[in-house]
XYZ file of C-alpha atoms in Angstrom:
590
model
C -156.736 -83.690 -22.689
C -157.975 -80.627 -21.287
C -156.073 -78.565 -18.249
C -158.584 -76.610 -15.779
C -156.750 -73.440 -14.855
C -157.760 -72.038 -11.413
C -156.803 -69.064 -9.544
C -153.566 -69.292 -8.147
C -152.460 -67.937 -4.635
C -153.570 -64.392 -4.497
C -152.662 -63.679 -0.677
C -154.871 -62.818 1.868
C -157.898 -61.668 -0.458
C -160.737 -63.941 -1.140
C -164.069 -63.296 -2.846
C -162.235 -61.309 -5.535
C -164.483 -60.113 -8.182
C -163.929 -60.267 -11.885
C -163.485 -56.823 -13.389
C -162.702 -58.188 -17.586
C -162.357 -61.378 -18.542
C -159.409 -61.571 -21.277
C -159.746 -64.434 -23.492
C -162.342 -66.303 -24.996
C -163.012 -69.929 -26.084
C -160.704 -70.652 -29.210
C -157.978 -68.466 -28.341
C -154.516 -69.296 -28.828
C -152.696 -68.112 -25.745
C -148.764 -68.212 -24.104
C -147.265 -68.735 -20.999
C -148.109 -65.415 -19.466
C -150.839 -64.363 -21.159
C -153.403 -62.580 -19.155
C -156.559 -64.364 -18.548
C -158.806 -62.232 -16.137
C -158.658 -59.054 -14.025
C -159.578 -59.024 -10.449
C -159.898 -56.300 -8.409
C -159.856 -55.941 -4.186
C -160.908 -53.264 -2.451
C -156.651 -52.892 -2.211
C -155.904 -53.073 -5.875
C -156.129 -54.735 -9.357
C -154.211 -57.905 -10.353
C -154.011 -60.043 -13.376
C -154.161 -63.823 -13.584
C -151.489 -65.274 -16.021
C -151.971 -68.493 -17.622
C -149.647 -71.293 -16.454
C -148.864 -72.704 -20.334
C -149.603 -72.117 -23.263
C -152.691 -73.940 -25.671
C -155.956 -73.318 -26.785
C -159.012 -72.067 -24.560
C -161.722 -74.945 -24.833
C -163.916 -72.949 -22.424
C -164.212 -69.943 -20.199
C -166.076 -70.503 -16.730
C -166.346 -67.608 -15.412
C -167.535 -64.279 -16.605
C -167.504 -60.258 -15.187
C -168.665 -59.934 -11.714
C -168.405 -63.520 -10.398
C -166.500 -63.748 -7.353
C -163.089 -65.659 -6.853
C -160.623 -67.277 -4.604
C -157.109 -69.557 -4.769
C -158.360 -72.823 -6.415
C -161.502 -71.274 -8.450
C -162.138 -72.477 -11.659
C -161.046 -70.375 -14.466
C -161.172 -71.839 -17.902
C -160.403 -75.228 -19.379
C -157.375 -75.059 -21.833
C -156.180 -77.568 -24.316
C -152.156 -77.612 -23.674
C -151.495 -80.180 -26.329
C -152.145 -77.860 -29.238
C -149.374 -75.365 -27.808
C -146.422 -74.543 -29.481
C -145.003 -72.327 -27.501
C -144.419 -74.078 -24.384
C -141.243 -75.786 -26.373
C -138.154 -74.227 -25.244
C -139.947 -71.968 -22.999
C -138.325 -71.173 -20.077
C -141.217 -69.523 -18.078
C -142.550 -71.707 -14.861
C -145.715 -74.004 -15.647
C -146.371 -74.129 -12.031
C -150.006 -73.308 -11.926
C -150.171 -72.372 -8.108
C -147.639 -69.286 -9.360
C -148.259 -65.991 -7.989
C -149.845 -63.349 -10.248
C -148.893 -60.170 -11.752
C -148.872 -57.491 -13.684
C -148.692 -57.786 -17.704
C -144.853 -55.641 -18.693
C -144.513 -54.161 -21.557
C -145.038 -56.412 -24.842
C -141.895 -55.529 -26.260
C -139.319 -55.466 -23.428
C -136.528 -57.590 -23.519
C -136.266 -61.042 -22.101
C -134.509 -60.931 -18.634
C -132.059 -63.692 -17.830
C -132.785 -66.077 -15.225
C -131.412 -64.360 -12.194
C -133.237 -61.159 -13.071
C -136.104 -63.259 -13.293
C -135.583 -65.226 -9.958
C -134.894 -61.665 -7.936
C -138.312 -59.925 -9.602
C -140.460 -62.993 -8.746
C -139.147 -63.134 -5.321
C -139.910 -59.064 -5.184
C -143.104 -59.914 -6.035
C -143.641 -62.457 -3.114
C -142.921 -60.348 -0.674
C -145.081 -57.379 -2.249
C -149.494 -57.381 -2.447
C -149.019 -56.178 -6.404
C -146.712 -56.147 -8.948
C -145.886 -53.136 -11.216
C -143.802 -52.063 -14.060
C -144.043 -48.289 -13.262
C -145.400 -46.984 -9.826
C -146.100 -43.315 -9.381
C -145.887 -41.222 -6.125
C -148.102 -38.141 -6.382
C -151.386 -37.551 -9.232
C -150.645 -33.874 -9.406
C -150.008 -32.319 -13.307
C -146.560 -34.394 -13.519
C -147.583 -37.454 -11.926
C -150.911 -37.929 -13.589
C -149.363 -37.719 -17.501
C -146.326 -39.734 -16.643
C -149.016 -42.597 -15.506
C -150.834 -42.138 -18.505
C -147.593 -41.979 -20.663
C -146.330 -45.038 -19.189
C -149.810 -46.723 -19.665
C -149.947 -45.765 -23.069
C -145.897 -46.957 -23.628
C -148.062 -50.776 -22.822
C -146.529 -50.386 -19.094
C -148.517 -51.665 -16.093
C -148.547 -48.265 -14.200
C -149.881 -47.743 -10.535
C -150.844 -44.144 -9.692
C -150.893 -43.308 -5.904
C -152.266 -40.296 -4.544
C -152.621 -39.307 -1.050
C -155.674 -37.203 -1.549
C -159.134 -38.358 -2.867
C -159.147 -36.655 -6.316
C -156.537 -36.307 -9.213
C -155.158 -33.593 -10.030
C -152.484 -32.472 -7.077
C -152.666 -29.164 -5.375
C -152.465 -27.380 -9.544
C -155.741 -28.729 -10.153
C -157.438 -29.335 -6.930
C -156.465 -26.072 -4.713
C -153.836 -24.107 -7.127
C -153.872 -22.805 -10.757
C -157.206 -23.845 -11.432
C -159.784 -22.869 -8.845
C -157.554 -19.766 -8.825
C -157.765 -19.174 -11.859
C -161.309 -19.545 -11.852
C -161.648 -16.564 -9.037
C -159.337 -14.450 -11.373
C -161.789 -14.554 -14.347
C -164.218 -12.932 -12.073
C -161.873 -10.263 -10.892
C -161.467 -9.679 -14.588
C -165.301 -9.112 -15.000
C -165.678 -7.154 -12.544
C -162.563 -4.760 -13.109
C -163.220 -4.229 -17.046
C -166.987 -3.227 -15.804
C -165.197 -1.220 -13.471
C -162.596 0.657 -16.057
C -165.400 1.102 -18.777
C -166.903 3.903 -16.607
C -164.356 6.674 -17.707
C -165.151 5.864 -21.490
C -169.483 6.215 -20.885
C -170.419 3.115 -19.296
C -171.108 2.585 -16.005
C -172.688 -0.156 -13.835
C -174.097 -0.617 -10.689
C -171.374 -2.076 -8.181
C -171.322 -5.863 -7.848
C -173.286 -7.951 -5.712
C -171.588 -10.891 -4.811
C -173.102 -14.149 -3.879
C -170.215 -16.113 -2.350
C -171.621 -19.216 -1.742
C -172.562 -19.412 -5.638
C -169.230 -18.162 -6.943
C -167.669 -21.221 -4.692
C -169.793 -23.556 -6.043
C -168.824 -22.496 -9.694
C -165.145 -22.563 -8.846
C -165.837 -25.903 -7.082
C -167.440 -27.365 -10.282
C -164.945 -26.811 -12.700
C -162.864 -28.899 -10.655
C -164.967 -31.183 -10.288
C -165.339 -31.773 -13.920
C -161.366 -31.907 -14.397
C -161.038 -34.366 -11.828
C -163.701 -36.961 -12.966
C -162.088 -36.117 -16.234
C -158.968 -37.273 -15.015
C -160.195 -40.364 -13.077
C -161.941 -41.511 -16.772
C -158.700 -41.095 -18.474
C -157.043 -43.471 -15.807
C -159.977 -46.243 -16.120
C -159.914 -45.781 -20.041
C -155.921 -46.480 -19.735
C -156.207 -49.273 -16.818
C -154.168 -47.029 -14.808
C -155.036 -48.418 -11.150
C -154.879 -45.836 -8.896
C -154.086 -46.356 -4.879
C -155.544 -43.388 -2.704
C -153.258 -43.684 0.397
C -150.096 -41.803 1.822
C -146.906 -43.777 -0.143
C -143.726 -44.034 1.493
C -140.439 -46.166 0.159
C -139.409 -49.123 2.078
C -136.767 -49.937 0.112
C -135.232 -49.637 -3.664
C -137.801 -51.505 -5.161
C -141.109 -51.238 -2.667
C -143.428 -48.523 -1.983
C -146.134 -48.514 0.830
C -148.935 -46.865 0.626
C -150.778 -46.035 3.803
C -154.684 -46.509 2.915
C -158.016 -46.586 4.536
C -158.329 -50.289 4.312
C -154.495 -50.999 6.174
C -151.285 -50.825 4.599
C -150.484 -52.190 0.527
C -147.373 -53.178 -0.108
C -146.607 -52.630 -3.891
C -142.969 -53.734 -5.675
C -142.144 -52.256 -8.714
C -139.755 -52.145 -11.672
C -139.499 -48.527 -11.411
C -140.725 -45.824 -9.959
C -141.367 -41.960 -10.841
C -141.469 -39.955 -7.916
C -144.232 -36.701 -8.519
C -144.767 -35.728 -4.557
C -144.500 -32.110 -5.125
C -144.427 -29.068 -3.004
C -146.496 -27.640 0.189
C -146.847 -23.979 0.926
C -143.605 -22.399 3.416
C -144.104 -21.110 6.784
C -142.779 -18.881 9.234
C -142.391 -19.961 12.718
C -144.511 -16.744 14.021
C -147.665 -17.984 11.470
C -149.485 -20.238 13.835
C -152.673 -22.100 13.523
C -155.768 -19.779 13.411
C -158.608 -19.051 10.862
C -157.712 -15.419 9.923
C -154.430 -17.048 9.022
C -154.953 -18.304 5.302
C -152.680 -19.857 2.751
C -153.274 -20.531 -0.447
C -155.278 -23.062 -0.155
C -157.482 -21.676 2.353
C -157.535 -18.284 0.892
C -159.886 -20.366 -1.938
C -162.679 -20.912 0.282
C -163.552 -17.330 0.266
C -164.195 -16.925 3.729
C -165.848 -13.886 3.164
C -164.621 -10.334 1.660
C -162.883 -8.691 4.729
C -162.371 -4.945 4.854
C -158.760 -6.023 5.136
C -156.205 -8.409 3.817
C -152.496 -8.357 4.143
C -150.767 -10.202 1.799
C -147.316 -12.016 3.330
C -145.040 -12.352 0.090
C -144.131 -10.470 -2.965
C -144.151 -13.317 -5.191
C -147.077 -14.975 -7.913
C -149.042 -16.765 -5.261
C -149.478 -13.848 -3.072
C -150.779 -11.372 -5.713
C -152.803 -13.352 -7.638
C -154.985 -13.764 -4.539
C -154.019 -10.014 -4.087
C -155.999 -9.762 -7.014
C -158.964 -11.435 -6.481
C -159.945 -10.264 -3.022
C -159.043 -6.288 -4.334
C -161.647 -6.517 -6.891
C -164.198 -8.845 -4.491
C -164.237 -5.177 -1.818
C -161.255 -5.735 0.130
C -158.420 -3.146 1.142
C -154.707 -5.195 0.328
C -151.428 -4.534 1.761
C -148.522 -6.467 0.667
C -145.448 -6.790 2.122
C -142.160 -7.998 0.916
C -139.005 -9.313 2.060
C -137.125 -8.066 -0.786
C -136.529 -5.088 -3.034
C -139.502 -5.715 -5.304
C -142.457 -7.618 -6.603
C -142.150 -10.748 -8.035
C -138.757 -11.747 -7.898
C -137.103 -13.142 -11.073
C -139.000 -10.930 -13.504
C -136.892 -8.695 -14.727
C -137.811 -4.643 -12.655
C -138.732 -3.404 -16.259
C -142.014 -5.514 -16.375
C -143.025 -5.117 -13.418
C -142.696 -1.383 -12.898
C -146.149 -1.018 -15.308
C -147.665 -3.645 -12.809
C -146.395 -1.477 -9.718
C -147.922 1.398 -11.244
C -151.203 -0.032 -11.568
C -151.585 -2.067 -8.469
C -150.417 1.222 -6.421
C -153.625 2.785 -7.525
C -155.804 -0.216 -6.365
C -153.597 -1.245 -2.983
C -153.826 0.349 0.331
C -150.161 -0.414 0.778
C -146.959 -1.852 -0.337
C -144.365 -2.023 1.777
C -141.447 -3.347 0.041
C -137.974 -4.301 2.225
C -139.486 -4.953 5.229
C -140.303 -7.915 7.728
C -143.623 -9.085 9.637
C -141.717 -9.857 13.086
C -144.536 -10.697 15.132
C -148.411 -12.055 14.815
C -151.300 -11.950 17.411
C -154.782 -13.742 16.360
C -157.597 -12.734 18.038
C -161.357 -13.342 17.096
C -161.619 -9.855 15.448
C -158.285 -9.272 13.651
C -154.695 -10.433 13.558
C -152.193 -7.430 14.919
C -149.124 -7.807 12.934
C -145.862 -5.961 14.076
C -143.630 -4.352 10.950
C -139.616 -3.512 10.810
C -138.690 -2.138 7.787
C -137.062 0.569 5.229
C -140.326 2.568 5.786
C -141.882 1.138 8.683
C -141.718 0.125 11.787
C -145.328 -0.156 13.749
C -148.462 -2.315 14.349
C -151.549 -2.270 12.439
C -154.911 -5.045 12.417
C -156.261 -6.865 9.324
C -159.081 -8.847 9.135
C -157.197 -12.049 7.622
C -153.470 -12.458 6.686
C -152.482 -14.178 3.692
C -149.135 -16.051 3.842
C -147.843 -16.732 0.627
C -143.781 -16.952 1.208
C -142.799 -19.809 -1.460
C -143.007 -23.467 -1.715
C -140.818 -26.255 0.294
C -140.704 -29.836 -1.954
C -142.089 -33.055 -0.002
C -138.735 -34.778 -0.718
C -138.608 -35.642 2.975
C -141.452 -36.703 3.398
C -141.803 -40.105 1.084
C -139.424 -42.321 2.931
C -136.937 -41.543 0.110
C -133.789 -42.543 1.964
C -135.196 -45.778 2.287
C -134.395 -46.648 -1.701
C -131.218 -44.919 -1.806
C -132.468 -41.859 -2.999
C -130.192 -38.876 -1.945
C -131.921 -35.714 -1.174
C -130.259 -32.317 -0.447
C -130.753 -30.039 2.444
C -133.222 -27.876 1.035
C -135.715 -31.513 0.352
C -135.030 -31.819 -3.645
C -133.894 -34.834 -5.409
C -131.179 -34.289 -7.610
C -131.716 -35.871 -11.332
C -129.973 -36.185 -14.757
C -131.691 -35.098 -18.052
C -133.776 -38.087 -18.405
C -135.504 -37.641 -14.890
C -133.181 -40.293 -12.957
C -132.697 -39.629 -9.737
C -129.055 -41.689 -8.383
C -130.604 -45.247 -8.336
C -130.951 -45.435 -11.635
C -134.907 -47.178 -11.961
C -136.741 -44.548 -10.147
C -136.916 -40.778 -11.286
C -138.290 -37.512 -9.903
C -140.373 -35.043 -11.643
C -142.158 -31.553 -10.609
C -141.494 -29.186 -7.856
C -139.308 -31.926 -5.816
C -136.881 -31.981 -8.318
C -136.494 -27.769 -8.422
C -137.025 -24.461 -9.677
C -139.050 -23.219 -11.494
C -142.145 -25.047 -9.704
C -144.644 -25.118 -12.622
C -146.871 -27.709 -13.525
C -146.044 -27.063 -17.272
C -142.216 -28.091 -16.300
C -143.856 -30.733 -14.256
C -146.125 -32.412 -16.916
C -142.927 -32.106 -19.805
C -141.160 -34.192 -17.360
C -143.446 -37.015 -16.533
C -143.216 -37.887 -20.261
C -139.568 -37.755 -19.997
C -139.564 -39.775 -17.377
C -142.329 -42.440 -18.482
C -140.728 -42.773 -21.523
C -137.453 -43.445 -19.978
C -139.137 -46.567 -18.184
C -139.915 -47.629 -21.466
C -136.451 -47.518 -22.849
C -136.761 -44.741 -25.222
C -134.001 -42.032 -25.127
C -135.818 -39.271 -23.958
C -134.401 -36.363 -22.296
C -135.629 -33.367 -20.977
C -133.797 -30.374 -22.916
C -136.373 -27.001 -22.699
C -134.439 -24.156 -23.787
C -137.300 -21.867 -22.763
C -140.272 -22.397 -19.390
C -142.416 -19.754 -19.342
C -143.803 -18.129 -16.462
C -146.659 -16.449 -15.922
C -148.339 -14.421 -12.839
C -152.361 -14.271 -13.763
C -152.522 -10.778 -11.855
C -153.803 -7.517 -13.056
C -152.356 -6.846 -15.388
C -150.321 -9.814 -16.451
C -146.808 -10.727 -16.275
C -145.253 -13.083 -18.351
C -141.508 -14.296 -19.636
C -139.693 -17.198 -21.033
C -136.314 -17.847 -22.045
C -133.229 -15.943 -20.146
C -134.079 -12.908 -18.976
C -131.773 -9.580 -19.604
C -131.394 -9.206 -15.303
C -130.074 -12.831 -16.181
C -128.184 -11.939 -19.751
C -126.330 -9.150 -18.208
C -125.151 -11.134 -15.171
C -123.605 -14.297 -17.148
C -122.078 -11.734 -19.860
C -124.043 -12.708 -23.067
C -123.842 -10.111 -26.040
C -127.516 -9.353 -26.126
C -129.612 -6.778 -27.376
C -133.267 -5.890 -26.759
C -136.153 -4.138 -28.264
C -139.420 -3.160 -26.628
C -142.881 -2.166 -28.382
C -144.814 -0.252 -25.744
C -148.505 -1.017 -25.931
C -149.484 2.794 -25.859
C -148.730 2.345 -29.711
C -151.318 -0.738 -29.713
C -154.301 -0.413 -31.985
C -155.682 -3.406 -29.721
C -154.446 -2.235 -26.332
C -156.286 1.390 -26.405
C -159.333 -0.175 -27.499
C -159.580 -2.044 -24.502
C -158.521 0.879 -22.387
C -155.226 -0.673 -21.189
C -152.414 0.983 -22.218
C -149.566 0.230 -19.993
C -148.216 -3.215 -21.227
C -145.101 -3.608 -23.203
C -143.400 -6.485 -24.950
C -139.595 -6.876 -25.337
C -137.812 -9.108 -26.806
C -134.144 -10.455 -26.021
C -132.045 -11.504 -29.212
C -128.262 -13.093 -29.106
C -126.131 -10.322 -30.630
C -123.831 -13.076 -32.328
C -126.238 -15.467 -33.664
C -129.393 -12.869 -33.968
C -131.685 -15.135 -32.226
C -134.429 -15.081 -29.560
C -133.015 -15.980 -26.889
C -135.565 -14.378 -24.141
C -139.032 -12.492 -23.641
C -141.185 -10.824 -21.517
C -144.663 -9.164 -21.362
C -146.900 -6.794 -19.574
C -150.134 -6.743 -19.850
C -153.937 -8.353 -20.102
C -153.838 -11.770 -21.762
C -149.517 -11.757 -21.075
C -150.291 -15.395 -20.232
C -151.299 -16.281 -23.658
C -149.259 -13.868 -25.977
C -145.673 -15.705 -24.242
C -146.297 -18.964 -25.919
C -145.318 -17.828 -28.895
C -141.735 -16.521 -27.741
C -141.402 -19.660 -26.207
C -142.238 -21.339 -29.717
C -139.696 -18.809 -31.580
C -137.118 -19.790 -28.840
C -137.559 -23.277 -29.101
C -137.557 -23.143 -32.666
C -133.980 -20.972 -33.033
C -136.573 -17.775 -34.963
C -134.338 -14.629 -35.543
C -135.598 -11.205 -35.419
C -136.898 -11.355 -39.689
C -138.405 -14.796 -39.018
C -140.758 -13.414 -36.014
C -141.771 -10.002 -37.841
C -141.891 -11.919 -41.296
C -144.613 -13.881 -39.687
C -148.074 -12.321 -40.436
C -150.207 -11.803 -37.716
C -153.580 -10.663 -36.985
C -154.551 -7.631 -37.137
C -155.615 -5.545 -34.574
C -154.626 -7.909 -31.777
C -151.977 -8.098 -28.813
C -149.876 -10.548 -30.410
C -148.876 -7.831 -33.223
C -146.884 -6.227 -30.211
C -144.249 -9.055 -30.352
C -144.038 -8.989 -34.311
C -143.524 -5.081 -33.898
C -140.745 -5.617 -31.237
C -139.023 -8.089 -33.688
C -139.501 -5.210 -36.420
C -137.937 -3.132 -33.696
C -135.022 -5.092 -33.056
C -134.460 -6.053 -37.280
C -134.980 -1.691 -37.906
C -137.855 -2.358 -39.914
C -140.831 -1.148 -37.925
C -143.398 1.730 -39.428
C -145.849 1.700 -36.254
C -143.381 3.675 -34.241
C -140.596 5.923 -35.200
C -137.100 4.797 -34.095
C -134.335 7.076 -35.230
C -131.218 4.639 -36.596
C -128.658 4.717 -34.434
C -125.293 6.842 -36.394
């Protein structure tokens, strides 16, 4: 005799529309089984099917609208053989939830008991939830989607991507092409080519830099629907070790979850003496493009700061950066950056290195900033200030504490190899769980993590991150670096190939990059590298690769590469290193 299935308590949500429909008539199905999807204007759930049998008929179809007690399907339970021995509840007025992973483990009964009663107490059911759709959070979703994990993605803003895609590396990096244009039209004057000065259309180059997000973002949003990743816009918090809520539009939804990968990144640092006015900009404001003032200063030494630097130099403006410390971009090591010094000193109005902005005054015209320093101590007025001073993580700001989660005093979450954070089913990723804060890291460790969920024995083990600041020119380096080497006693040795010597480099009339190479003395391998120089960003890869890969000093310069390009400057610093290089004369050592 046939069994009509209906739609079993759902809550508080009624009218429910049908978003797939599962199953058809003649399928075989088991206790469990998803039949349909529904989706609120809350979130996605699907119906399970109370026993097993055969599907005599499917009432309903996509886009009808349900409620507790509508028809479903009528299924033929006698043909079933897998309701013998099964242990799973044939109640049909059971709650719904997500499908788990096809080939997890059975649980025992108490497991079972505890996770049902989670669920009870919860508006949707997960096997992975993630906090935070920036780089990190975004592939450990679609990781754990693609593991067969029912993954919820929350994200506080209204578009994927996290501040990388949305207000960071990308739209930045978008304003640095143009800089480029403009500043190789710019250097082709002294070789017979000259052009007219730029005119710049702001409102257009916004619009193209707002675009290209816009494309990466709907990209992003596709990949989630093509994975059934359900994504939750709202602000999430923790309510306890196995419950996030998430703050949205519509009220609050509660969601419980097996585990949890927590991808809440950073937000930009500030000084008490920054306050709240419009010639104030951080990073994120400092995309918008205001407009091109006469005068900038730049508050930070660091990649942020002079990557913007960048930009608004070649846009018209006068820059002035000022650092806390010794020199530009700390952690690089000073031999890198001197050629970038050099070059930025002719461009800059200023750099005033060692020194400390101790007070601010906004007014409508200007901002008056107050200097104390090695080399300075007075007043001058800029148009806009940029603050750019670092990066705090948002590890106090999720309701962490509430599941257990210990944080330390500077707001990171403290994690073992495979992303676990000390309860062992949720796991941090990203800026929140330390330096360096790169989305690369970031995105390496939302696999780690995802696949962790899944019960794979993943770890995260990089022996080289690279970093990269997009200025002019670039700066780039992976692996340990020799500031680094020399300080934890490693028997290292070094080459350099100057790009002077550079077939490549002179023809595109920049000369003052260098590569170098770091090498292990005892087992001759690459153990660290850094470059100098236009397209540094994409030349490090390869180090990183070599690195990785345990490449000695013959494997790198044994490698053929293209000729005349910048990436023969790392096979010639290998040759260096090895004492076989003919593109620059290097008398042996006696």
């Amino acid at each position: 005799m046939g069994i009509e299935v209906k739609v079993p308590d759902i809550g508080d949500f009624t009218d429910v529309e049908i978003i797939e429909v599962l199953v058809k008539e003649g399928d075989n199905i088991k206790p469990e089984d998803p039949l349909i999807t529904l989706e609120s204007d809350k979130a996605s759930m699907d119906v399970p099917a109370p026993r097993g049998g055969t599907i005599e008929s499917v009432l309903v179809k996509v886009g009808d609208k349900v409620s507790e007690g509508s028809p479903i399907l009528m299924l033929d339970a006698a043909s079933s053989e897998t309701d013998e021995g099964n242990s799973v509840c044939d109640d049909p007025d059971k709650e719904p939830r997500s499908a788990s992973n096809s080939g997890e483990e059975e649980r025992d009964d108490d497991t079972d008991y505890e996770r049902e009663a989670s669920e009870l107490e919860s508006d949707i059911h997960t096997d992975v939830v993630v906090l935070g759709a920036g780089p990190g959070g975004y592939t450990a979703a679609f990781r754990a989607a693609d593991l067969g994990l029912s993954t919820i993605l929350v994200e506080r803003y209204s578009k994927l991507g996290g501040v990388c895609l949305n207000v960071g590396c990308i739209p930045s990096k978008a304003l640095l092409h143009a800089a480029e244009v403009i500043a190789m039209a710019r250097g082709m004057e002294a070789h017979g080519i000259e052009f007219s000065e730029p005119s710049i259309d702001l409102e257009k180059l916004r619009d193209w830099k707002d675009n290209i997000v816009q494309k990466l973002t709907t990209g992003l949003t596709n990949l989630a629907k093509q994975r059934k990743v359900k994504v939750i816009q709202g602000k999430g918090e923790f309510s306890g070790p196995n419950h996030l809520v998430v703050d949205t539009d519509d009220g609050e939804l509660a969601i419980s979850f097996e585990n949890a990968i927590i991808a809440a990144g950073s937000q930009s640092a500030q000084l008490p003496i920054f306050t709240d006015h419009e010639r104030i900009l951080d990073s994120t404001s400092a995309l918008e493009l205001p407009e091109i003032p006469a005068r900038m200063l730049v508050v930070g030494g660091g990649i942020i700061g002079l990557e913007m630097a960048t930009v608004y130099s070649e846009l018209g403006t006068k820059i002035t950066v000022v650092e806390l410390t010794d020199g530009l971009i700390p952690g690089a090591d000073r031999d890198l950056i001197k050629p970038f010094e050099r070059h930025i000193k002719k461009r800059y109005e200023n750099i005033y290195l060692e020194t400390e902005v101790t007070k601010l005054e906004a007014h409508d015209y200007g901002v008056s900033v107050s200097f104390e320093g090695k080399n300075i101590s007075e007043t001058e007025t800029f148009d806009y200030v940029l603050t750019a001073i670092g990066r705090t993580p948002n590890g106090r700001n999720i309701g962490a504490d509430n599941a257990g989660v210990q944080i330390n005093e500077d707001g990171f979450i403290k994690v073992n190899s495979q992303q676990r954070t000390n309860v062992s089913h949720i796991f941090a990723i990203g800026d929140i769980v330390g330096q360096p804060m790169l989305a690369h890291k970031a995105t390496h460790e939302g696999k780690v993590a995802a696949e962790a969920c899944a019960g794979h024995k993943s770890h995260f083990d990089a022996a080289a991150i690279p970093s990269v600041a997009y200025t002019d020119p670039e700066v780039a380096w992976a692996g340990i670096t020799e500031e680094q080497a020399r300080k934890d006693g490693v028997n290292y040795g070094k080459s350099t190939f100057p790009w002077a010597a550079s077939g490549r480099s002179l023809g595109l009339g920049r000369d003052e990059g260098m590569t170098k190479l770091i090498f292990d003395k005892d087992s001759g391998r690459l153990i660290g590298a850094g470059v100098v120089g236009p397209r540094a960003g994409e030349l490090i890869a390869e180090t990183a690769l070599a690195i990785e890969m345990g490449c000695d000093a013959r494997d790198i310069g044994l490698t053929i590469h293209p000729h005349p390009t910048l990436s023969e400057s790392i096979a010639f610093s290998a040759e260096a290193f090895e004492g076989t290089i003919t593109d620059l004369y290097i008398p042996k050592k006696k």
